[in-house]
Structure formats: structure tokens, C-alpha cells
mmCIF file of C-alpha atoms and ligand atoms in Angstrom:
data_model
loop_
_atom_site.group_PDB
_atom_site.id
_atom_site.type_symbol
_atom_site.label_atom_id
_atom_site.label_comp_id
_atom_site.label_asym_id
_atom_site.label_seq_id
_atom_site.Cartn_x
_atom_site.Cartn_y
_atom_site.Cartn_z
ATOM 1 C CA MET N 272 166.509 109.133 -79.212
ATOM 2 C CA ALA N 273 163.448 110.701 -77.593
ATOM 3 C CA VAL N 274 160.095 108.969 -77.919
ATOM 4 C CA ARG N 275 157.582 111.555 -79.013
ATOM 5 C CA ARG N 276 153.985 110.741 -78.131
ATOM 6 C CA PRO N 277 151.763 111.614 -81.117
ATOM 7 C CA LEU N 278 149.460 114.558 -80.570
ATOM 8 C CA ILE N 279 146.326 115.361 -82.548
ATOM 9 C CA ALA N 280 144.845 118.778 -81.820
ATOM 10 C CA GLY N 281 141.591 120.234 -83.132
ATOM 11 C CA ASN N 282 141.470 124.000 -83.676
ATOM 12 C CA TRP N 283 137.808 124.992 -83.696
ATOM 13 C CA LYS N 284 138.569 128.609 -84.611
ATOM 14 C CA MET N 285 135.486 130.862 -84.211
ATOM 15 C CA TYR N 286 133.003 128.014 -84.438
ATOM 16 C CA CYS N 287 130.718 126.350 -81.898
ATOM 17 C CA THR N 288 128.351 127.838 -79.388
ATOM 18 C CA ARG N 289 128.226 126.081 -76.021
ATOM 19 C CA PRO N 290 125.426 123.626 -76.984
ATOM 20 C CA ALA N 291 127.299 122.713 -80.188
ATOM 21 C CA ALA N 292 130.522 122.208 -78.213
ATOM 22 C CA GLU N 293 128.739 119.967 -75.734
ATOM 23 C CA GLN N 294 127.232 117.853 -78.501
ATOM 24 C CA LEU N 295 130.500 117.489 -80.392
ATOM 25 C CA LEU N 296 132.587 116.560 -77.362
ATOM 26 C CA THR N 297 130.022 114.166 -75.926
ATOM 27 C CA ALA N 298 130.096 112.221 -79.191
ATOM 28 C CA LEU N 299 133.880 112.477 -79.550
ATOM 29 C CA LYS N 300 134.517 111.042 -76.094
ATOM 30 C CA VAL N 301 132.593 107.914 -77.042
ATOM 31 C CA GLN N 302 134.237 107.528 -80.445
ATOM 32 C CA ILE N 303 137.831 107.733 -79.271
ATOM 33 C CA SER N 304 137.709 106.169 -75.838
ATOM 34 C CA GLY N 305 140.494 103.722 -74.994
ATOM 35 C CA LEU N 306 143.279 105.263 -77.093
ATOM 36 C CA THR N 307 146.259 105.622 -74.792
ATOM 37 C CA ASP N 308 149.239 105.774 -77.144
ATOM 38 C CA ARG N 309 148.392 109.252 -78.442
ATOM 39 C CA GLU N 310 147.303 112.549 -77.011
ATOM 40 C CA VAL N 311 144.144 114.344 -78.125
ATOM 41 C CA VAL N 312 143.564 118.059 -77.619
ATOM 42 C CA VAL N 313 140.678 120.333 -78.584
ATOM 43 C CA ALA N 314 140.806 124.124 -78.809
ATOM 44 C CA PRO N 315 137.304 125.599 -78.636
ATOM 45 C CA PRO N 316 136.724 129.365 -78.645
ATOM 46 C CA PHE N 317 137.107 131.062 -75.232
ATOM 47 C CA THR N 318 133.338 131.163 -74.708
ATOM 48 C CA ALA N 319 133.018 127.371 -74.893
ATOM 49 C CA LEU N 320 136.036 126.477 -72.737
ATOM 50 C CA GLU N 321 134.128 126.112 -69.495
ATOM 51 C CA THR N 322 131.482 123.921 -71.138
ATOM 52 C CA ALA N 323 134.197 121.841 -72.786
ATOM 53 C CA ALA N 324 136.035 121.388 -69.478
ATOM 54 C CA ARG N 325 132.830 120.155 -67.841
ATOM 55 C CA VAL N 326 132.065 117.678 -70.637
ATOM 56 C CA LEU N 327 135.682 116.438 -70.741
ATOM 57 C CA ALA N 328 136.068 115.997 -66.975
ATOM 58 C CA GLY N 329 137.387 112.471 -66.369
ATOM 59 C CA SER N 330 138.348 111.961 -70.030
ATOM 60 C CA SER N 331 141.889 111.989 -71.413
ATOM 61 C CA ILE N 332 141.070 114.642 -74.027
ATOM 62 C CA ARG N 333 142.922 117.829 -73.078
ATOM 63 C CA LEU N 334 141.849 121.393 -73.548
ATOM 64 C CA ALA N 335 143.638 124.194 -75.392
ATOM 65 C CA ALA N 336 142.918 127.885 -75.883
ATOM 66 C CA GLN N 337 143.501 129.574 -79.238
ATOM 67 C CA ASN N 338 145.407 132.599 -77.932
ATOM 68 C CA LEU N 339 146.456 134.405 -74.752
ATOM 69 C CA HIS N 340 147.888 137.728 -73.632
ATOM 70 C CA TRP N 341 151.412 137.783 -72.206
ATOM 71 C CA GLU N 342 150.468 139.731 -69.078
ATOM 72 C CA PRO N 343 148.821 137.757 -66.254
ATOM 73 C CA GLN N 344 146.302 140.573 -65.724
ATOM 74 C CA GLY N 345 145.857 144.250 -66.460
ATOM 75 C CA ALA N 346 144.113 146.917 -68.500
ATOM 76 C CA PHE N 347 144.044 145.021 -71.808
ATOM 77 C CA THR N 348 140.467 145.214 -73.024
ATOM 78 C CA GLY N 349 139.340 142.133 -74.902
ATOM 79 C CA GLU N 350 142.323 140.013 -73.919
ATOM 80 C CA VAL N 351 142.523 136.782 -71.893
ATOM 81 C CA SER N 352 145.495 135.731 -69.766
ATOM 82 C CA GLY N 353 147.277 132.475 -69.000
ATOM 83 C CA PRO N 354 146.066 132.197 -65.383
ATOM 84 C CA MET N 355 142.466 132.687 -66.618
ATOM 85 C CA LEU N 356 142.888 129.853 -69.116
ATOM 86 C CA LYS N 357 144.567 127.629 -66.569
ATOM 87 C CA GLU N 358 141.676 128.185 -64.174
ATOM 88 C CA LEU N 359 139.274 127.019 -66.897
ATOM 89 C CA GLY N 360 141.187 123.762 -67.248
ATOM 90 C CA CYS N 361 143.386 124.474 -70.286
ATOM 91 C CA SER N 362 146.644 122.545 -70.635
ATOM 92 C CA TYR N 363 147.734 123.937 -74.012
ATOM 93 C CA VAL N 364 147.479 127.200 -75.918
ATOM 94 C CA ILE N 365 147.865 127.815 -79.657
ATOM 95 C CA ILE N 366 150.194 130.758 -80.313
ATOM 96 C CA GLY N 367 151.029 132.604 -83.519
ATOM 97 C CA HIS N 368 148.427 130.922 -85.723
ATOM 98 C CA SER N 369 148.703 132.330 -89.250
ATOM 99 C CA GLU N 370 145.169 133.752 -89.004
ATOM 100 C CA ARG N 371 146.340 135.857 -86.059
ATOM 101 C CA ARG N 372 149.528 136.855 -87.884
ATOM 102 C CA GLN N 373 147.468 137.739 -90.981
ATOM 103 C CA TYR N 374 144.327 139.375 -89.535
ATOM 104 C CA CYS N 375 145.591 140.675 -86.178
ATOM 105 C CA ALA N 376 149.075 141.670 -87.377
ATOM 106 C CA GLU N 377 150.802 139.503 -84.784
ATOM 107 C CA ILE N 378 154.566 139.592 -85.129
ATOM 108 C CA ASP N 379 157.328 137.265 -83.905
ATOM 109 C CA GLU N 380 158.162 139.492 -80.937
ATOM 110 C CA GLN N 381 154.600 139.230 -79.607
ATOM 111 C CA VAL N 382 154.551 135.519 -80.359
ATOM 112 C CA ALA N 383 157.747 135.075 -78.301
ATOM 113 C CA ARG N 384 156.243 136.974 -75.362
ATOM 114 C CA LYS N 385 153.166 134.775 -75.510
ATOM 115 C CA VAL N 386 155.228 131.578 -75.640
ATOM 116 C CA LYS N 387 157.128 132.644 -72.508
ATOM 117 C CA ALA N 388 153.963 133.722 -70.730
ATOM 118 C CA ALA N 389 152.222 130.443 -71.493
ATOM 119 C CA GLN N 390 155.061 128.469 -69.949
ATOM 120 C CA ARG N 391 155.231 130.813 -66.948
ATOM 121 C CA ASP N 392 151.517 130.162 -66.427
ATOM 122 C CA GLY N 393 151.758 126.377 -66.758
ATOM 123 C CA LEU N 394 150.388 126.021 -70.286
ATOM 124 C CA VAL N 395 152.103 124.157 -73.120
ATOM 125 C CA PRO N 396 152.464 126.457 -76.141
ATOM 126 C CA ILE N 397 151.645 125.146 -79.599
ATOM 127 C CA LEU N 398 153.758 127.579 -81.618
ATOM 128 C CA CYS N 399 152.553 127.874 -85.227
ATOM 129 C CA VAL N 400 154.882 128.645 -88.115
ATOM 130 C CA GLY N 401 154.278 128.535 -91.856
ATOM 131 C CA GLU N 402 155.027 130.209 -95.154
ATOM 132 C CA THR N 403 152.608 131.812 -97.607
ATOM 133 C CA LEU N 404 152.330 130.556 -101.182
ATOM 134 C CA GLU N 405 154.165 133.643 -102.395
ATOM 135 C CA GLU N 406 157.050 133.003 -100.001
ATOM 136 C CA ARG N 407 157.244 129.357 -101.090
ATOM 137 C CA GLU N 408 157.197 130.265 -104.785
ATOM 138 C CA ARG N 409 159.883 132.924 -104.224
ATOM 139 C CA GLY N 410 162.110 130.233 -102.705
ATOM 140 C CA ASP N 411 161.940 131.826 -99.240
ATOM 141 C CA MET N 412 160.102 128.974 -97.520
ATOM 142 C CA LEU N 413 162.921 127.786 -95.265
ATOM 143 C CA THR N 414 164.089 131.322 -94.464
ATOM 144 C CA VAL N 415 160.586 132.196 -93.240
ATOM 145 C CA ILE N 416 160.256 128.985 -91.255
ATOM 146 C CA ARG N 417 163.635 129.494 -89.567
ATOM 147 C CA ARG N 418 162.872 133.137 -88.814
ATOM 148 C CA GLN N 419 159.482 132.321 -87.258
ATOM 149 C CA THR N 420 160.896 129.395 -85.269
ATOM 150 C CA GLN N 421 163.864 131.361 -83.910
ATOM 151 C CA GLY N 422 161.734 134.486 -83.438
ATOM 152 C CA GLY N 423 159.015 132.685 -81.496
ATOM 153 C CA LEU N 424 161.581 131.021 -79.235
ATOM 154 C CA GLN N 425 163.686 134.120 -78.577
ATOM 155 C CA GLY N 426 165.275 134.033 -75.128
ATOM 156 C CA GLN N 427 164.000 130.562 -74.232
ATOM 157 C CA GLU N 428 165.972 128.039 -72.174
ATOM 158 C CA LYS N 429 166.622 124.553 -73.580
ATOM 159 C CA ALA N 430 164.307 122.863 -71.087
ATOM 160 C CA ALA N 431 161.451 125.204 -72.021
ATOM 161 C CA ILE N 432 161.978 124.487 -75.717
ATOM 162 C CA ALA N 433 162.010 120.717 -75.132
ATOM 163 C CA ALA N 434 158.590 120.960 -73.478
ATOM 164 C CA LEU N 435 156.739 122.871 -76.165
ATOM 165 C CA VAL N 436 154.995 121.881 -79.382
ATOM 166 C CA ILE N 437 155.518 123.414 -82.812
ATOM 167 C CA ALA N 438 152.940 123.273 -85.590
ATOM 168 C CA TYR N 439 154.067 123.663 -89.188
ATOM 169 C CA GLU N 440 151.095 125.091 -91.042
ATOM 170 C CA PRO N 441 151.756 126.258 -94.599
ATOM 171 C CA VAL N 442 149.365 129.185 -95.029
ATOM 172 C CA TRP N 443 148.426 128.032 -98.531
ATOM 173 C CA ALA N 444 147.125 124.747 -97.105
ATOM 174 C CA ILE N 445 144.957 126.142 -94.307
ATOM 175 C CA GLY N 446 141.266 125.847 -95.044
ATOM 176 C CA THR N 447 141.958 125.471 -98.762
ATOM 177 C CA GLY N 448 141.639 121.718 -99.174
ATOM 178 C CA ARG N 449 145.190 121.791 -100.559
ATOM 179 C CA THR N 450 147.439 119.709 -98.303
ATOM 180 C CA ALA N 451 151.225 119.586 -98.379
ATOM 181 C CA THR N 452 152.323 116.178 -99.615
ATOM 182 C CA PRO N 453 153.944 114.001 -96.944
ATOM 183 C CA ASP N 454 157.342 114.686 -98.573
ATOM 184 C CA GLN N 455 156.805 118.452 -98.643
ATOM 185 C CA ALA N 456 155.742 118.446 -95.000
ATOM 186 C CA GLN N 457 158.621 116.183 -93.957
ATOM 187 C CA GLU N 458 161.159 118.496 -95.638
ATOM 188 C CA VAL N 459 159.981 121.445 -93.538
ATOM 189 C CA HIS N 460 159.605 119.431 -90.334
ATOM 190 C CA ALA N 461 163.201 118.249 -90.697
ATOM 191 C CA ALA N 462 164.295 121.868 -91.249
ATOM 192 C CA ILE N 463 162.439 122.964 -88.107
ATOM 193 C CA ARG N 464 164.118 120.204 -86.101
ATOM 194 C CA ALA N 465 167.520 121.211 -87.504
ATOM 195 C CA THR N 466 166.791 124.827 -86.518
ATOM 196 C CA LEU N 467 165.901 123.676 -83.004
ATOM 197 C CA ALA N 468 169.122 121.658 -82.815
ATOM 198 C CA ALA N 469 171.119 124.706 -83.920
ATOM 199 C CA ILE N 470 169.660 126.922 -81.186
ATOM 200 C CA THR N 471 169.755 124.199 -78.487
ATOM 201 C CA ASP N 472 171.219 120.726 -79.095
ATOM 202 C CA GLN N 473 170.151 117.533 -80.863
ATOM 203 C CA ASP N 474 168.599 115.909 -77.762
ATOM 204 C CA THR N 475 166.424 118.952 -77.137
ATOM 205 C CA ALA N 476 165.403 119.114 -80.793
ATOM 206 C CA ASP N 477 164.548 115.412 -80.767
ATOM 207 C CA ALA N 478 162.219 115.899 -77.797
ATOM 208 C CA VAL N 479 160.040 118.545 -79.470
ATOM 209 C CA ARG N 480 156.799 117.411 -81.058
ATOM 210 C CA ILE N 481 156.224 118.993 -84.463
ATOM 211 C CA LEU N 482 152.658 118.839 -85.778
ATOM 212 C CA TYR N 483 151.560 119.331 -89.372
ATOM 213 C CA GLY N 484 148.500 121.486 -90.056
ATOM 214 C CA GLY N 485 146.772 122.443 -93.287
ATOM 215 C CA SER N 486 143.717 120.609 -94.611
ATOM 216 C CA VAL N 487 144.454 117.416 -92.683
ATOM 217 C CA LYS N 488 141.598 115.015 -93.356
ATOM 218 C CA ALA N 489 140.673 111.415 -92.675
ATOM 219 C CA ASP N 490 142.031 110.400 -96.080
ATOM 220 C CA ASN N 491 145.460 112.052 -95.886
ATOM 221 C CA VAL N 492 146.426 111.736 -92.222
ATOM 222 C CA ASP N 493 147.994 108.271 -92.477
ATOM 223 C CA GLY N 494 150.544 109.304 -95.117
ATOM 224 C CA LEU N 495 151.509 112.408 -93.167
ATOM 225 C CA MET N 496 151.855 110.544 -89.872
ATOM 226 C CA ALA N 497 154.146 107.982 -91.509
ATOM 227 C CA GLN N 498 156.874 110.646 -91.887
ATOM 228 C CA ALA N 499 159.816 110.554 -89.495
ATOM 229 C CA ASP N 500 159.513 114.126 -88.217
ATOM 230 C CA ILE N 501 155.713 114.481 -88.202
ATOM 231 C CA ASP N 502 154.551 113.888 -84.644
ATOM 232 C CA GLY N 503 150.915 114.820 -84.949
ATOM 233 C CA ALA N 504 148.420 117.138 -86.579
ATOM 234 C CA LEU N 505 146.757 120.465 -85.954
ATOM 235 C CA VAL N 506 143.361 120.080 -87.560
ATOM 236 C CA GLY N 507 140.972 122.933 -88.378
ATOM 237 C CA GLY N 508 137.837 122.242 -90.418
ATOM 238 C CA ALA N 509 137.864 118.468 -90.016
ATOM 239 C CA SER N 510 137.952 118.773 -86.218
ATOM 240 C CA LEU N 511 134.410 120.149 -86.251
ATOM 241 C CA GLN N 512 132.953 116.870 -87.509
ATOM 242 C CA VAL N 513 133.041 114.023 -85.035
ATOM 243 C CA GLU N 514 133.468 111.232 -87.581
ATOM 244 C CA SER N 515 136.343 112.863 -89.429
ATOM 245 C CA PHE N 516 138.190 114.029 -86.327
ATOM 246 C CA ALA N 517 137.788 110.601 -84.705
ATOM 247 C CA ARG N 518 139.276 108.969 -87.807
ATOM 248 C CA ILE N 519 142.178 111.424 -87.833
ATOM 249 C CA VAL N 520 142.842 110.668 -84.173
ATOM 250 C CA GLN N 521 142.842 106.981 -85.075
ATOM 251 C CA PHE N 522 145.503 107.453 -87.757
ATOM 252 C CA ARG N 523 147.331 104.270 -88.685
HETATM 253 C C1 PEP X 697 144.133 125.329 -88.694
HETATM 254 O O1 PEP X 697 143.229 126.094 -88.481
HETATM 255 O O2 PEP X 697 145.098 125.300 -87.925
HETATM 256 C C2 PEP X 697 144.050 124.437 -89.867
HETATM 257 C C3 PEP X 697 145.064 123.690 -90.154
HETATM 258 O O3 PEP X 697 142.880 124.475 -90.575
HETATM 259 P P1 PEP X 697 142.411 123.410 -91.712
HETATM 260 O O4 PEP X 697 142.654 122.034 -91.162
HETATM 261 O O5 PEP X 697 140.943 123.697 -91.898
HETATM 262 O O6 PEP X 697 143.212 123.675 -92.916
#
């Protein structure tokens, strides 16, 4: 059985100018120094990545981007590519976040191209999947989760799948203060792992880290992290406050 190193990632969304990023990360480094049994990642906006890389130099906190384009370069106004992110010091990239699916009309086919491009360019994708409240109430939750998981991994080799990270983020829990219960989250995480096993094999599925995201806070992280298939958290709002993010990182 694979040992999956817990991963806590902070998605800053469209928050933090460079001075704010510097302040937050300087404090965070101090608060969480010495933790070696878990991985910590922060995803500032593109404009703060270079500042973040400078502040984090020599620390174990890794850097993620929040999106990328699938082409390495070209006439794609407003887009940023994998090699550009790699050059800035990114190790991870969030792909298919529900806010991008919802507000930028991103579809599974684009998500799959981005996942492949990230791996081609040496970045670990954090592939986000999650159902809306309407889909859950209609009884379509697992159908949506399977479709997004399979769709985002279209055409991928087993080894590439084993190396990536999936984040289950129920849309109804993002930024709402309404968290999935540990049991609700575990049910979907187990379904994602079963989907991975069906498209690869059990060993590959067991190697993949599956994060939960959706109003993770200092006071609910421990219960979520106690679940068998929850390997970490993707944290939005609470990652912008040093104290709360540091406590989430130090889940027990
Ligand atoms: C997110 O942005 O991925 C997220 C989970 O946000 P929040 O923690 O604020 O719900």
C-alpha cells in the first residue's frame, strides 16, 4: 500500500499584492518551520509568484500557480505557460478549479490538455473536481465526479496519473463556510480512488493524493484529515490568514 505524504495547499485566488504576499509568507515560514512529515504549497496570483519564490528560497514551502495554458508559447494574449511558471520556481499548478469552470467556461477537454501540458513542463497538476449543489441534490454527484476525473485524465499514462494530485472541491462548499462532513468527503474521495483504479490499477490509484477543498478551517481540518482517503487540503479563504493556515498545516 502506497504511503501518501499529506499535502496542504493554499489557493490565494485573486488576493495579495506583492507586499502582502511577502508579509504573509515571511510570517508563515516562521510559524510552520520544522514540519517534515507533510508538504506545504502556496498558490499566489501570477503577479506575486516571483516575490513568493524569493521569500520562500531555502524553505520547504513549495510554490504553485493557479492556472496555465497548454501551449508552451504562442499568440495567446493574457495566458501564461508551463515553462514560464517553471522558470519562476513553481512546482505545482492548480487546474480546472470550479471558479475557472464556472466563470471562464473551462471544460474537461481543456482541463485534460492543461494536465498533460503541466506534466510535460515539469509541474505537478492539482486537478480539481466537484459537483454543484444542484447536481448533488439531483443525485448526480458521483456521475459528475467520475466524468470530471476521467475527462481531466483523458489519454494519460498510468505513471503520469500516479504522480498527480486531485482535489475534490464540492462547489457548494467553496467560500460558503459550508464544509462537507468528513463522511461526505470520504464517500467522494473513495469514489475518486475507485475511478482511478478502474482507469489504471489499484496500485496507481493508491499512489494518488486526493485533497479535500471547501471551507477548510482550523476547526474542521482534523476530522477531515482523519479519513482514510483524504490526503490533504486545498484551502482558499483560510490560507490568507497566517494563524489559520498554520493551524491547518499542523492538523492532528
Ligand atoms: C478554494 O478556493 O479552492 C477553496 C476551497 O476555497 P475556500 O477554502 O475559501 O472554500
